[in-house]
Coordinates of C-alpha atoms in Angstrom, one line a residue:
M1 CA -29.8 29.0 -19.0
R2 CA -33.1 31.3 -18.3
V3 CA -32.6 33.5 -15.1
T4 CA -35.8 33.8 -13.2
T5 CA -36.6 38.0 -12.4
I6 CA -38.4 38.4 -9.2
P7 CA -41.6 40.9 -9.8
V8 CA -41.6 43.4 -7.2
G9 CA -44.7 42.2 -5.6
L10 CA -42.8 39.1 -4.9
S11 CA -39.8 40.9 -3.8
L12 CA -41.9 43.0 -1.1
L13 CA -43.6 39.7 -0.2
L14 CA -40.2 37.9 0.6
V15 CA -39.1 40.7 3.1
G16 CA -41.9 39.1 5.5
T17 CA -41.2 35.2 4.9
L18 CA -40.3 32.9 7.7
M19 CA -36.6 33.0 8.5
S20 CA -35.2 29.7 9.9
D21 CA -32.7 29.4 12.5
R22 CA -30.0 29.7 10.0
G23 CA -31.2 32.6 8.4
I24 CA -32.8 31.1 5.3
A25 CA -36.0 32.6 3.9
V26 CA -38.9 30.3 3.2
E27 CA -42.3 31.2 2.1
I28 CA -45.0 29.6 4.1
V29 CA -48.3 29.0 2.0
G30 CA -51.6 27.8 3.5
H31 CA -52.9 24.9 1.6
R32 CA -56.4 25.7 0.5
G33 CA -56.4 28.5 3.3
A34 CA -55.9 27.5 6.9
S35 CA -57.5 23.9 6.1
Y36 CA -56.4 22.2 9.1
D37 CA -58.8 24.9 11.2
A38 CA -61.3 25.8 8.9
P39 CA -63.3 24.2 5.8
E40 CA -60.9 24.2 2.8
N41 CA -61.0 26.7 -0.1
T42 CA -63.5 28.9 1.8
L43 CA -63.3 32.5 2.6
S44 CA -63.1 31.5 6.4
S45 CA -60.3 29.3 5.5
V46 CA -58.3 31.9 3.4
K47 CA -59.0 34.8 5.7
L48 CA -58.0 32.7 8.8
A49 CA -54.6 31.9 7.0
W50 CA -53.9 35.6 6.7
K51 CA -54.7 35.9 10.2
Q52 CA -52.1 33.2 10.8
N53 CA -49.5 35.2 9.1
A54 CA -49.2 32.9 6.1
D55 CA -47.0 34.5 3.7
A56 CA -49.3 33.0 0.8
V57 CA -52.4 31.1 0.4
E58 CA -53.0 28.1 -2.2
I59 CA -56.4 27.4 -3.6
D60 CA -57.9 25.3 -6.3
I61 CA -60.4 26.5 -9.2
Y62 CA -62.9 24.9 -11.7
L63 CA -64.8 26.5 -14.6
T64 CA -68.6 26.5 -13.9
K65 CA -71.5 25.7 -16.7
D66 CA -71.9 29.6 -17.1
H67 CA -68.0 30.2 -17.1
Q68 CA -67.4 31.4 -13.9
I69 CA -64.4 30.5 -11.9
V70 CA -65.3 29.0 -8.2
V71 CA -62.7 27.7 -5.7
I72 CA -63.2 23.9 -5.0
H73 CA -60.7 21.3 -5.0
D74 CA -62.9 18.2 -6.5
D75 CA -64.6 17.9 -9.9
S76 CA -67.9 17.1 -7.6
T77 CA -69.4 19.0 -4.7
K78 CA -70.1 15.8 -2.8
R79 CA -67.2 15.6 -0.4
V80 CA -67.6 19.4 0.7
A81 CA -71.3 19.8 0.4
G82 CA -72.9 16.6 0.7
K83 CA -74.3 16.5 -2.8
E84 CA -73.1 14.9 -5.9
K85 CA -72.9 17.5 -8.5
L86 CA -70.2 18.0 -11.2
V87 CA -68.8 21.5 -11.2
V88 CA -68.7 21.8 -14.7
R89 CA -72.5 21.0 -15.1
Q90 CA -73.5 23.6 -12.5
T91 CA -74.1 27.2 -12.9
L92 CA -72.6 29.5 -10.2
D93 CA -75.7 30.3 -8.4
E94 CA -76.7 26.9 -8.4
L95 CA -73.1 26.0 -6.7
K96 CA -73.8 28.9 -4.3
S97 CA -76.9 27.1 -3.1
L98 CA -75.0 24.4 -1.3
D99 CA -73.1 24.4 2.3
A100 CA -69.6 24.2 1.8
G101 CA -68.9 24.5 5.6
L102 CA -70.7 22.2 7.8
W103 CA -68.7 19.2 6.9
K104 CA -65.9 20.9 8.8
N105 CA -67.9 22.2 11.9
E106 CA -71.2 23.3 12.8
K107 CA -69.8 26.7 13.1
Y108 CA -68.9 26.9 9.7
K109 CA -72.4 26.3 8.6
D110 CA -74.0 28.0 5.6
E111 CA -70.5 28.7 4.3
R112 CA -70.4 29.2 0.5
I113 CA -68.3 27.9 -2.3
P114 CA -66.5 31.1 -3.2
T115 CA -65.4 32.7 -6.6
L116 CA -61.8 33.4 -7.5
A117 CA -62.9 37.1 -7.4
E118 CA -64.0 36.7 -4.0
V119 CA -60.8 35.1 -2.8
L120 CA -58.7 37.7 -4.6
D121 CA -60.4 40.8 -2.6
T122 CA -58.7 39.3 0.4
I123 CA -55.3 39.1 -0.4
P124 CA -53.2 41.7 1.8
D125 CA -50.7 43.7 0.7
G126 CA -47.3 42.1 0.4
K127 CA -49.1 38.4 0.4
R128 CA -49.9 36.5 -2.5
L129 CA -52.2 33.9 -3.8
F130 CA -51.3 30.5 -5.8
I131 CA -54.1 29.7 -7.7
E132 CA -54.0 25.9 -8.8
V133 CA -55.9 25.1 -12.0
K134 CA -57.9 21.8 -11.5
C135 CA -59.7 22.2 -15.1
G136 CA -57.9 22.7 -18.1
P137 CA -56.6 25.4 -20.4
E138 CA -60.2 26.3 -21.3
V139 CA -60.0 28.5 -18.1
A140 CA -57.6 30.8 -19.3
P141 CA -59.6 33.9 -20.8
E142 CA -61.6 34.0 -17.9
L143 CA -58.9 33.6 -15.5
A144 CA -56.9 36.6 -17.2
R145 CA -60.3 38.7 -17.3
V146 CA -60.7 37.9 -13.3
L147 CA -57.0 38.6 -12.7
K148 CA -57.1 42.1 -14.7
S149 CA -60.3 42.9 -13.0
S150 CA -59.1 42.3 -9.3
G151 CA -56.5 45.3 -9.7
K152 CA -54.0 43.2 -8.1
R153 CA -50.5 43.5 -9.1
P154 CA -49.0 40.5 -11.1
G155 CA -46.7 39.7 -8.0
Q156 CA -49.5 39.1 -6.0
T157 CA -50.8 36.0 -7.9
A158 CA -49.2 33.0 -9.1
V159 CA -50.8 30.0 -11.0
I160 CA -49.8 26.4 -10.5
G161 CA -51.0 23.2 -12.0
F162 CA -50.3 19.3 -12.6
S163 CA -51.2 19.5 -16.5
L164 CA -48.1 20.9 -18.1
E165 CA -50.0 21.8 -21.1
T166 CA -52.3 23.9 -19.1
V167 CA -49.7 25.7 -17.0
E168 CA -47.9 26.4 -20.4
V169 CA -50.9 28.0 -21.9
I170 CA -51.6 30.2 -18.8
K171 CA -47.8 31.2 -18.9
K172 CA -47.9 32.2 -23.0
A173 CA -51.2 33.9 -22.2
M174 CA -50.2 35.7 -19.1
P175 CA -46.4 36.1 -19.1
E176 CA -46.2 38.6 -16.2
L177 CA -47.4 35.8 -13.6
Q178 CA -45.2 33.5 -11.5
V179 CA -46.3 29.8 -13.3
Y180 CA -45.3 26.5 -11.7
W181 CA -45.8 22.9 -12.7
I182 CA -46.5 20.9 -10.0
V183 CA -45.3 17.1 -10.0
Q184 CA -45.7 14.2 -7.4
L185 CA -42.7 12.0 -7.1
K186 CA -43.2 8.3 -7.5
H187 CA -41.0 5.6 -6.2
N188 CA -40.4 2.8 -8.4
K189 CA -39.7 -0.1 -6.1
K190 CA -38.1 -2.4 -8.9
T191 CA -35.5 0.2 -9.9
G192 CA -35.4 2.1 -6.8
Q193 CA -35.7 5.3 -8.7
W194 CA -37.8 8.3 -8.1
L195 CA -39.8 9.3 -11.2
P196 CA -39.9 11.8 -13.1
H197 CA -36.3 12.3 -13.6
R198 CA -35.2 15.7 -12.2
G199 CA -33.4 16.4 -15.6
A200 CA -36.7 15.4 -17.6
M201 CA -38.7 17.9 -15.0
I202 CA -36.3 20.6 -15.5
R203 CA -36.0 20.4 -19.5
C204 CA -40.1 20.2 -19.5
A205 CA -40.4 23.5 -17.5
Q206 CA -37.9 25.1 -19.1
R207 CA -39.3 24.4 -22.6
A208 CA -42.8 25.8 -21.2
G209 CA -41.1 28.9 -20.3
L210 CA -42.2 28.4 -16.3
D211 CA -41.0 29.9 -13.5
G212 CA -40.6 26.7 -11.3
V213 CA -41.8 23.6 -9.7
D214 CA -44.1 22.4 -6.9
I215 CA -43.2 19.3 -5.8
G216 CA -44.9 16.3 -3.3
K217 CA -43.3 13.3 -2.0
L218 CA -40.0 14.5 -1.0
E219 CA -38.2 11.6 0.6
S220 CA -35.7 11.6 -2.1
V221 CA -35.2 15.5 -2.4
D222 CA -32.0 16.6 -1.1
K223 CA -29.8 20.0 -1.4
E224 CA -27.9 18.7 -4.7
Y225 CA -31.6 18.1 -6.2
I226 CA -32.9 21.6 -5.5
D227 CA -29.4 23.0 -6.3
A228 CA -30.0 21.8 -10.0
F229 CA -33.4 23.3 -10.4
K230 CA -31.9 26.8 -9.0
K231 CA -28.9 26.6 -11.6
A232 CA -31.2 26.1 -14.4
G233 CA -33.3 29.2 -13.2
L234 CA -36.2 27.5 -11.5
Q235 CA -37.7 28.0 -8.4
F236 CA -38.4 25.1 -6.1
Y237 CA -41.9 24.9 -4.0
C238 CA -43.1 21.9 -2.1
W239 CA -46.4 20.3 -0.7
T240 CA -48.1 19.4 1.8
I241 CA -45.8 19.6 4.9
N242 CA -47.2 19.3 8.1
D243 CA -44.1 17.7 10.0
P244 CA -41.9 20.4 11.5
A245 CA -38.7 18.3 11.3
E246 CA -39.5 17.8 7.6
A247 CA -40.0 21.5 7.1
R248 CA -36.7 22.1 8.9
R249 CA -34.9 19.9 6.7
L250 CA -36.7 21.5 3.6
A251 CA -35.9 25.1 4.7
K252 CA -32.2 24.3 5.3
I253 CA -31.6 23.1 2.2
R254 CA -33.3 26.2 0.5
V255 CA -36.8 25.2 -0.9
D256 CA -38.2 28.2 -2.0
G257 CA -41.6 27.6 -0.2
I258 CA -43.4 25.2 1.9
T259 CA -47.2 24.6 1.5
T260 CA -49.0 23.2 4.9
D261 CA -52.4 22.7 6.2
R262 CA -51.5 24.6 9.3
P263 CA -49.4 28.0 8.5
G264 CA -49.5 29.5 11.7
W265 CA -48.6 26.5 13.7
L266 CA -46.0 25.7 11.4
R267 CA -44.7 29.1 11.4
E268 CA -44.2 28.7 15.2
Q269 CA -42.9 25.4 15.1
L270 CA -39.9 26.7 12.7
S271 CA -39.3 30.0 14.8
P272 CA -35.7 30.3 16.2
S273 CA -37.2 29.9 19.5
S274 CA -39.1 26.9 19.3
P275 CA -37.7 23.6 20.9

């Protein structure tokens, strides 16, 4: 069994995490920043999440044509910038020419697609950034360079991704980072089972040397389910939770962190004084 050690930066972060009504610490992670209120994956959204006292922020990255790391969720700019351009075929300058804020609200007009380096600069002391890799393992060398150049401590950044191959490559290249595998559970209506199986996920994560999992679609997840990961030395995060009742349930069964579009609002809803 592998035992996960908590880096100094993360242990400091946990001091400020939300305490539920039963005294259980849970990390509140702003999904693409404070994306309910501001245009996702922009500096405005990230800074607003910090202002709302999120413990951490999650953002998405791609590699550009000229090997720069930019913060955007889709492989195309169509949804957030109104123009159909594949990120991997654009240079950083070409992407920076697009308006990535107007789609959300007029007040965010002229918001630009940020680089990872620009987002890293916003991280306050005691907070951290979850970096979701949307491309492939080819991003690893540039990711290592940008993180090193940022001057941030390893405990202030974590890497997540759906591709087990990609997160395994990144963990091997940067073993000092916390790295998590994202999985969305799927319900097989014929068998009634939720897939992939818990045991299979645990074995895969352990073989890859990862620090934990980040799970979506949590209807079947209970305390016993989460305890199995904890006993295997794996942390358990979940996404994307905007319902206070579900967030309370997950906090009580001891998830390590909850990703939400509304970090400030959800923190208020989960406070002991909230009805």
